[in-house]
Amino acid sequence: MPSVITVSCITFIFHMHISWIEITYIFTVILFIFSSFAYSMEYFTTKLEKFMFPRKYFLQQSLKKISKALGTITNFNALKEIILNDIVTTLEIHGGAIVFVEKDGIQVITAGDIDEEDVKTSMENGVYKGDKYTAFEINRHEEYRSFLVVTGKKSNTHLGQEDRHWINLIVTYLSASLENVYLIRKLTLKMYELMANIPNEEATPEFVWLRKTMYDIQEKERIRIAMDLHDTTMQDLFLLKRRLYPILQRFPKMTDEYGQLTGILTHIDLINENLRQSCFELNPYVLQKTGLIGSIRKLVDVESSYSEFQVNFIADCTAQIELLEVERKKHLFRVIQELLNNAKKHSQAEHVTIRLVEENSSINLFYEDDGIGFDRQLKEMNRKNRIISGAGIGLDQMQGRVLLMNGEFYMDTERGKGVHIEIRIPFLEGISA
């Protein structure tokens, strides 16, 4: 069309001095020139986009990175590390959040400088756009609604049209990804609930096998993560420390440089110790060396130093307990580990007592705290309604492990009266599989 219009203008101006052959020739030449220019512009624009349109190019590259990362998300906790941090960095905003509005509460995952409680209050009041935050709806379901909430830019300017268009694309990708993660989470919680409530004698052999396989997979994954931490991060820290020591010797003592390097080395030791503790929690390797009781004592010592409550651990008939199979020892260790985690997160207790004894051909584990307790019926309702937070999954894990060992799980608790748990595991019977 541009060629036709150009040739028409030339023909109109020079119609007295031009022939049809010349018009055809001119049209061919102009068509070639316009086509070459158009295609070359597309090529050069693509090649020079990062210089001609740097902001647009940066947003496109970030979009590709985030959309690729979305395919690796399998749980809600990964949203912050994989998605939110990139969104905050790309948009150059103070902070961002992904908000899940469930039937009985609001769950918020934040990154950057953003007030979580303020975001909750805004969403509870239905304020989706204001001076502080702008909310973009991701999903809307009967069970929950999700939003991407962003603050203003660090430059104290409003989000531009290009930024909003980019956010809308991200929201489109997030919508499909969150839906898949939500369904996976829902299915996983349902499986844990079934495993915690169907005794072995009532379950089919296939279900018992599935229960055992799931915990085996969990254990293998924990061991893999622990080995990766030990063989990569901890070794890197060790090499870094070795390289810093010769540099430290070059500075006289009592100088600022010597003090700064000493502080860095001390911090490296602290990181290394924390990683070592994480590796122990993921893979209690001392089970085979010092036994179950020694491993529990080590766990209790560490938890006592980090927790606000005092832990009292009592073990009777340790010789009989140490005769257990390694798999059973691991399950018992995980149960006690989960009990302490729950106490640390929810109990607000001052004293926690754990007793491990052998009675009537069975291992009895008693747990007691003087914390706030909870209403079991209300807790059960909240757990079924709250898929995002996974409320109650720790309790299901404990009960499932106990059932795997053909044991019995009893819990007595009321609001304001602490928690009392008794677990009985047959001593002579093997683990069903």
Coordinates of C-alpha atoms in Angstrom, one line a residue:
M1 CA 0.0 0.0 0.0
P2 CA 2.8 2.5 0.7
S3 CA 4.3 1.7 -2.7
V4 CA 1.0 2.1 -4.5
I5 CA 0.4 5.4 -2.8
T6 CA 3.9 6.7 -3.6
V7 CA 3.7 5.6 -7.2
S8 CA 0.2 7.1 -7.6
C9 CA 1.5 10.5 -6.3
I10 CA 4.5 10.3 -8.8
T11 CA 2.1 9.4 -11.6
F12 CA -0.2 12.3 -10.8
I13 CA 2.6 14.8 -10.7
F14 CA 4.4 13.6 -13.8
H15 CA 1.6 12.1 -15.8
M16 CA 2.5 14.1 -18.9
H17 CA 6.1 12.8 -18.9
I18 CA 5.9 9.2 -17.8
S19 CA 5.0 6.0 -19.5
W20 CA 3.3 2.8 -18.1
I21 CA 6.6 0.9 -18.4
E22 CA 8.4 3.6 -16.3
I23 CA 5.5 3.5 -13.8
T24 CA 5.9 -0.3 -13.5
Y25 CA 9.6 0.0 -13.1
I26 CA 9.3 2.7 -10.4
F27 CA 6.7 0.7 -8.6
T28 CA 9.0 -2.4 -8.5
V29 CA 12.0 -0.4 -7.2
I30 CA 9.9 1.4 -4.5
L31 CA 8.3 -1.8 -3.4
F32 CA 11.8 -3.4 -3.1
I33 CA 13.1 -0.4 -1.1
F34 CA 10.1 -0.3 1.2
S35 CA 10.2 -4.0 1.8
S36 CA 13.9 -4.1 2.5
F37 CA 13.5 -1.1 4.9
A38 CA 10.6 -2.7 6.8
Y39 CA 12.3 -6.1 7.2
S40 CA 15.7 -4.6 8.1
M41 CA 14.0 -2.3 10.7
E42 CA 12.4 -5.3 12.3
Y43 CA 15.8 -7.1 12.4
F44 CA 17.7 -4.1 13.8
T45 CA 15.0 -3.2 16.2
T46 CA 15.2 -6.7 17.7
K47 CA 19.0 -6.6 17.8
L48 CA 19.2 -3.1 19.3
E49 CA 16.1 -3.3 21.5
K50 CA 18.2 -3.4 24.7
F51 CA 19.7 -0.1 23.7
M52 CA 16.8 1.6 22.1
F53 CA 14.1 0.5 24.6
P54 CA 16.1 -0.6 27.7
R55 CA 13.1 -0.6 30.1
K56 CA 10.9 -2.7 27.7
Y57 CA 13.8 -5.1 27.1
F58 CA 14.5 -5.5 30.8
L59 CA 10.8 -6.2 31.6
Q60 CA 10.6 -8.8 28.8
Q61 CA 13.7 -10.6 30.0
S62 CA 12.3 -10.6 33.6
L63 CA 9.0 -11.9 32.3
K64 CA 10.8 -14.8 30.6
K65 CA 12.8 -15.6 33.7
I66 CA 9.8 -15.5 36.0
S67 CA 7.5 -17.5 33.7
K68 CA 10.2 -20.2 33.4
A69 CA 10.7 -20.2 37.2
L70 CA 6.9 -20.7 37.7
G71 CA 7.2 -24.2 36.3
T72 CA 9.4 -25.2 39.2
I73 CA 7.0 -24.2 41.9
T74 CA 5.5 -27.1 43.9
N75 CA 4.5 -25.4 47.1
F76 CA 3.4 -22.0 48.4
N77 CA 6.6 -21.3 50.4
A78 CA 8.6 -21.2 47.1
L79 CA 6.7 -18.2 45.9
K80 CA 8.8 -15.7 47.8
E81 CA 12.2 -17.0 46.7
I82 CA 11.3 -17.7 43.1
I83 CA 8.7 -15.1 42.2
L84 CA 8.2 -12.2 44.7
N85 CA 11.8 -11.2 45.1
D86 CA 12.1 -10.9 41.3
I87 CA 8.9 -8.9 41.0
V88 CA 10.2 -6.4 43.7
T89 CA 13.6 -6.1 42.0
T90 CA 12.2 -5.7 38.5
L91 CA 9.6 -3.1 39.3
E92 CA 11.9 -1.3 41.7
I93 CA 9.2 -1.1 44.3
H94 CA 9.5 -1.1 48.1
G95 CA 7.9 -4.5 48.6
G96 CA 5.3 -7.0 47.3
A97 CA 3.0 -9.7 48.7
I98 CA 0.9 -12.6 47.5
V99 CA -2.3 -12.7 49.6
F100 CA -4.6 -15.7 50.0
V101 CA -8.0 -14.8 51.4
E102 CA -9.5 -18.0 52.8
K103 CA -12.9 -18.6 54.5
D104 CA -11.5 -18.3 58.0
G105 CA -8.5 -16.0 57.6
I106 CA -5.9 -14.3 55.4
Q107 CA -2.4 -15.8 54.6
V108 CA 0.3 -13.4 53.4
I109 CA 3.7 -14.1 51.8
T110 CA 5.8 -11.0 51.6
A111 CA 9.1 -9.8 50.1
G112 CA 10.9 -6.5 50.5
D113 CA 9.8 -3.6 52.7
I114 CA 6.1 -4.2 53.2
D115 CA 4.0 -4.4 56.4
E116 CA 2.3 -7.8 56.5
E117 CA -0.2 -6.8 59.2
D118 CA -1.1 -3.6 57.3
V119 CA -1.7 -5.7 54.1
K120 CA -4.0 -8.0 56.1
T121 CA -6.0 -5.1 57.4
S122 CA -6.3 -3.6 54.0
M123 CA -7.5 -6.9 52.4
E124 CA -10.0 -7.5 55.3
N125 CA -11.5 -4.1 54.7
G126 CA -11.7 -4.7 51.0
V127 CA -9.3 -1.9 50.1
Y128 CA -7.6 -3.1 46.9
K129 CA -6.2 0.2 45.7
G130 CA -4.9 3.1 47.8
D131 CA -1.9 5.3 48.4
K132 CA 0.2 2.5 49.9
Y133 CA -0.8 -0.6 48.0
T134 CA -2.3 -1.8 44.7
A135 CA -3.8 -5.3 44.6
F136 CA -4.2 -7.3 41.4
E137 CA -6.6 -10.3 41.6
I138 CA -5.0 -13.6 40.6
N139 CA -7.6 -16.2 41.3
R140 CA -11.2 -16.3 42.6
H141 CA -12.7 -19.6 44.0
E142 CA -15.3 -20.7 46.5
E143 CA -12.5 -21.7 48.9
Y144 CA -10.1 -18.8 48.4
R145 CA -9.1 -15.7 46.5
S146 CA -5.6 -14.7 45.8
F147 CA -4.0 -11.3 45.0
L148 CA -0.7 -9.8 44.1
V149 CA -0.2 -6.7 46.2
V150 CA 2.6 -4.2 45.3
T151 CA 3.7 -1.0 47.0
G152 CA 4.8 2.2 45.3
K153 CA 8.1 2.6 43.5
K154 CA 11.3 3.5 45.3
S155 CA 11.5 6.6 43.1
N156 CA 8.2 7.7 44.7
T157 CA 6.4 7.6 41.4
H158 CA 3.3 5.7 40.4
L159 CA 3.5 2.5 38.4
G160 CA 3.5 3.3 34.7
Q161 CA 1.4 1.8 32.0
E162 CA 4.2 -0.4 30.9
D163 CA 4.7 -1.7 34.5
R164 CA 1.0 -2.4 34.9
H165 CA 0.9 -4.3 31.6
W166 CA 3.8 -6.4 32.8
I167 CA 2.1 -7.1 36.1
N168 CA -1.0 -8.2 34.3
L169 CA 1.0 -10.7 32.3
I170 CA 2.6 -12.0 35.5
V171 CA -0.8 -12.4 37.1
T172 CA -1.9 -14.4 34.1
Y173 CA 1.0 -16.8 34.5
L174 CA 0.5 -16.9 38.3
S175 CA -3.1 -17.8 37.9
A176 CA -2.4 -21.1 36.3
S177 CA 0.6 -21.9 38.5
L178 CA -1.2 -21.2 41.8
E179 CA -4.2 -23.3 40.7
N180 CA -1.9 -26.3 40.1
V181 CA 0.0 -25.8 43.4
Y182 CA -3.3 -25.4 45.2
L183 CA -4.6 -28.7 43.8
I184 CA -1.3 -30.5 44.7
R185 CA -1.5 -29.1 48.2
K186 CA -5.1 -30.1 48.7
L187 CA -4.4 -33.6 47.5
T188 CA -1.3 -33.9 49.7
L189 CA -3.1 -32.8 52.8
K190 CA -6.0 -35.2 52.1
M191 CA -3.5 -38.0 51.8
Y192 CA -1.8 -37.1 55.1
E193 CA -5.3 -36.9 56.8
L194 CA -6.2 -40.4 55.5
M195 CA -2.8 -41.8 56.7
A196 CA -3.3 -40.3 60.1
N197 CA -6.8 -41.7 60.6
I198 CA -6.9 -45.2 59.0
P199 CA -5.4 -47.9 61.2
N200 CA -3.4 -50.6 59.6
E201 CA -5.9 -53.3 60.4
E202 CA -8.6 -51.3 58.6
A203 CA -6.5 -50.4 55.6
T204 CA -5.8 -52.4 52.5
P205 CA -2.2 -53.8 52.0
E206 CA -1.7 -51.3 49.2
F207 CA -2.6 -48.3 51.4
V208 CA -0.3 -49.5 54.1
W209 CA 2.5 -49.9 51.5
L210 CA 1.7 -46.3 50.3
R211 CA 1.9 -45.0 53.8
K212 CA 5.3 -46.5 54.3
T213 CA 6.6 -45.5 50.9
M214 CA 5.6 -41.8 51.5
Y215 CA 7.6 -41.6 54.7
D216 CA 10.5 -43.4 53.0
I217 CA 10.5 -40.9 50.2
Q218 CA 10.4 -38.1 52.8
E219 CA 13.4 -39.5 54.6
K220 CA 15.4 -40.0 51.4
E221 CA 14.8 -36.4 50.4
R222 CA 15.9 -35.1 53.8
I223 CA 19.1 -37.2 53.6
R224 CA 19.7 -35.8 50.1
I225 CA 19.3 -32.2 51.2
A226 CA 21.5 -32.8 54.2
M227 CA 24.3 -34.3 52.0
D228 CA 24.0 -31.5 49.5
L229 CA 24.4 -28.9 52.3
H230 CA 27.4 -30.8 53.8
D231 CA 29.1 -31.4 50.4
T232 CA 28.6 -27.9 48.9
T233 CA 27.7 -25.0 51.3
M234 CA 29.6 -26.3 54.3
Q235 CA 32.7 -27.2 52.3
D236 CA 32.6 -23.7 50.6
L237 CA 32.5 -22.1 54.0
F238 CA 35.4 -24.2 55.1
L239 CA 37.5 -23.2 52.1
L240 CA 36.5 -19.5 52.6
K241 CA 37.7 -19.7 56.2
R242 CA 41.0 -21.2 55.2
R243 CA 41.6 -18.5 52.6
L244 CA 40.8 -15.7 55.1
Y245 CA 43.2 -16.9 57.8
P246 CA 46.4 -16.0 55.9
I247 CA 44.9 -12.6 55.2
L248 CA 44.2 -12.2 58.9
Q249 CA 47.8 -12.8 59.8
R250 CA 48.9 -9.9 57.6
F251 CA 47.3 -7.4 60.0
P252 CA 48.6 -6.5 63.4
K253 CA 46.3 -7.3 66.3
M254 CA 44.2 -4.6 67.8
T255 CA 43.7 -2.9 64.4
D256 CA 40.3 -2.2 62.8
E257 CA 41.1 -4.6 59.9
Y258 CA 42.0 -7.4 62.2
G259 CA 38.8 -6.9 64.2
Q260 CA 36.6 -6.9 61.1
L261 CA 38.2 -10.1 59.7
T262 CA 37.9 -11.8 63.1
G263 CA 34.2 -10.8 63.2
I264 CA 33.7 -12.3 59.7
L265 CA 35.4 -15.5 60.7
T266 CA 33.2 -15.7 63.8
H267 CA 30.1 -15.2 61.7
I268 CA 31.3 -18.0 59.3
D269 CA 31.6 -20.3 62.3
L270 CA 28.1 -19.4 63.4
I271 CA 26.7 -20.1 59.9
N272 CA 28.5 -23.4 59.8
E273 CA 27.2 -24.4 63.2
N274 CA 23.6 -23.6 62.1
L275 CA 24.1 -25.6 58.9
R276 CA 25.5 -28.5 60.9
Q277 CA 22.4 -28.4 63.1
S278 CA 20.1 -28.3 60.1
C279 CA 21.9 -31.3 58.7
F280 CA 21.4 -33.2 61.9
E281 CA 17.7 -32.4 62.0
L282 CA 17.4 -33.5 58.3
N283 CA 19.5 -36.6 58.8
P284 CA 20.0 -37.8 62.4
Y285 CA 23.2 -39.6 61.5
V286 CA 24.1 -40.2 65.2
L287 CA 21.2 -42.7 65.5
Q288 CA 23.5 -45.5 64.6
K289 CA 26.4 -44.2 66.6
T290 CA 25.0 -43.0 69.8
G291 CA 21.5 -44.5 69.5
L292 CA 18.0 -43.1 69.8
I293 CA 18.3 -41.7 73.3
G294 CA 21.6 -39.9 72.5
S295 CA 20.1 -38.4 69.4
I296 CA 17.1 -37.2 71.3
R297 CA 19.2 -35.7 74.1
K298 CA 21.2 -33.8 71.4
L299 CA 18.0 -32.6 69.8
V300 CA 16.6 -31.5 73.2
D301 CA 19.9 -29.7 74.1
V302 CA 19.8 -27.7 70.9
E303 CA 16.1 -26.9 71.1
S304 CA 16.5 -25.8 74.8
S305 CA 19.1 -23.3 73.8
Y306 CA 16.9 -21.7 71.1
S307 CA 13.4 -22.1 72.7
E308 CA 11.7 -20.0 75.4
F309 CA 10.6 -23.0 77.3
Q310 CA 12.5 -25.5 79.4
V311 CA 12.6 -29.1 78.1
N312 CA 12.8 -32.0 80.5
F313 CA 13.6 -35.4 78.8
I314 CA 13.3 -38.6 80.8
A315 CA 14.2 -42.0 79.4
D316 CA 13.8 -45.4 81.2
C317 CA 14.8 -48.9 80.0
T318 CA 17.1 -47.4 77.4
A319 CA 18.7 -50.9 76.7
Q320 CA 15.4 -52.3 75.4
I321 CA 14.6 -49.1 73.4
E322 CA 18.0 -49.3 71.6
L323 CA 17.1 -52.8 70.4
L324 CA 14.5 -51.2 68.0
E325 CA 15.1 -51.4 64.3
V326 CA 16.7 -48.3 62.7
E327 CA 13.5 -47.4 60.8
R328 CA 11.5 -47.3 64.0
K329 CA 14.1 -45.2 65.7
K330 CA 13.9 -42.7 62.9
H331 CA 10.1 -42.6 63.1
L332 CA 10.3 -42.0 66.9
F333 CA 12.9 -39.3 66.5
R334 CA 10.7 -37.6 63.9
V335 CA 7.7 -37.7 66.2
I336 CA 9.7 -36.1 69.1
Q337 CA 11.1 -33.6 66.6
E338 CA 7.6 -32.6 65.5
L339 CA 6.4 -32.4 69.1
L340 CA 9.1 -29.9 69.9
N341 CA 8.5 -27.9 66.7
N342 CA 4.8 -27.6 67.6
A343 CA 5.6 -26.6 71.1
K344 CA 8.0 -23.9 69.8
K345 CA 5.5 -22.6 67.3
H346 CA 2.2 -22.8 69.1
S347 CA 2.3 -23.8 72.8
Q348 CA 3.6 -20.6 74.5
A349 CA 4.7 -23.0 77.3
E350 CA 7.2 -22.5 80.0
H351 CA 7.9 -26.2 80.7
V352 CA 7.8 -29.2 78.3
T353 CA 8.3 -32.8 79.6
I354 CA 9.0 -35.8 77.3
R355 CA 9.2 -39.3 78.8
L356 CA 10.2 -42.4 76.9
V357 CA 9.6 -45.7 78.8
E358 CA 9.1 -49.4 78.2
E359 CA 5.9 -50.8 79.7
N360 CA 3.9 -54.0 79.1
S361 CA 5.9 -55.0 76.0
S362 CA 5.4 -51.6 74.4
I363 CA 7.3 -48.3 74.1
N364 CA 5.4 -45.5 75.7
L365 CA 6.1 -41.9 74.7
F366 CA 4.5 -39.2 77.0
Y367 CA 4.5 -35.5 76.1
E368 CA 3.2 -32.8 78.4
D369 CA 3.4 -29.0 78.3
D370 CA 1.8 -26.2 80.4
G371 CA 1.0 -24.0 77.4
I372 CA -2.2 -22.5 76.1
G373 CA -3.6 -25.7 74.5
F374 CA -6.3 -25.5 71.9
D375 CA -9.9 -26.5 71.1
R376 CA -9.6 -29.7 69.1
Q377 CA -12.9 -29.3 67.3
L378 CA -12.1 -25.8 66.2
K379 CA -8.6 -26.8 65.2
E380 CA -10.1 -29.6 63.1
M381 CA -12.5 -27.2 61.3
N382 CA -9.7 -24.7 60.6
R383 CA -7.4 -27.5 59.3
K384 CA -10.0 -28.6 56.7
N385 CA -10.6 -25.0 55.6
R386 CA -7.1 -23.8 55.4
I387 CA -5.2 -25.4 52.5
I388 CA -2.7 -22.6 52.0
S389 CA -1.2 -22.7 55.5
G390 CA -1.4 -26.5 55.9
A391 CA -2.7 -26.2 59.4
G392 CA -2.6 -29.5 61.2
I393 CA -0.2 -31.3 58.9
G394 CA 2.4 -31.8 61.7
L395 CA -0.2 -33.6 63.8
D396 CA -1.2 -35.7 60.8
Q397 CA 2.5 -36.6 60.2
M398 CA 2.9 -37.7 63.8
Q399 CA -0.3 -39.9 63.8
G400 CA 0.7 -41.4 60.5
R401 CA 4.1 -42.4 61.7
V402 CA 2.6 -43.9 64.9
L403 CA 0.1 -45.9 62.8
L404 CA 2.9 -47.1 60.5
M405 CA 4.5 -48.7 63.6
N406 CA 1.1 -50.3 64.6
G407 CA 0.9 -47.9 67.5
E408 CA -1.8 -45.9 69.2
F409 CA -2.0 -42.1 69.5
Y410 CA -3.9 -40.3 72.3
M411 CA -4.2 -36.6 72.9
D412 CA -5.9 -34.6 75.6
T413 CA -6.0 -30.8 75.4
E414 CA -8.3 -27.9 76.1
R415 CA -7.8 -24.2 75.6
G416 CA -5.7 -22.9 78.5
K417 CA -4.9 -26.4 79.9
G418 CA -1.8 -27.4 77.9
V419 CA -1.4 -30.5 75.8
H420 CA -1.0 -34.1 76.9
I421 CA -0.1 -36.8 74.4
E422 CA 0.5 -40.5 74.9
I423 CA 1.9 -42.7 72.2
R424 CA 2.1 -46.5 72.6
I425 CA 4.1 -48.6 70.2
P426 CA 4.3 -52.4 70.3
F427 CA 7.8 -53.4 71.2
L428 CA 8.0 -56.9 69.6
E429 CA 6.0 -56.4 66.4
G430 CA 7.8 -55.3 63.2
I431 CA 6.7 -52.5 61.0
S432 CA 4.0 -53.5 58.6
A433 CA 4.8 -53.1 54.9

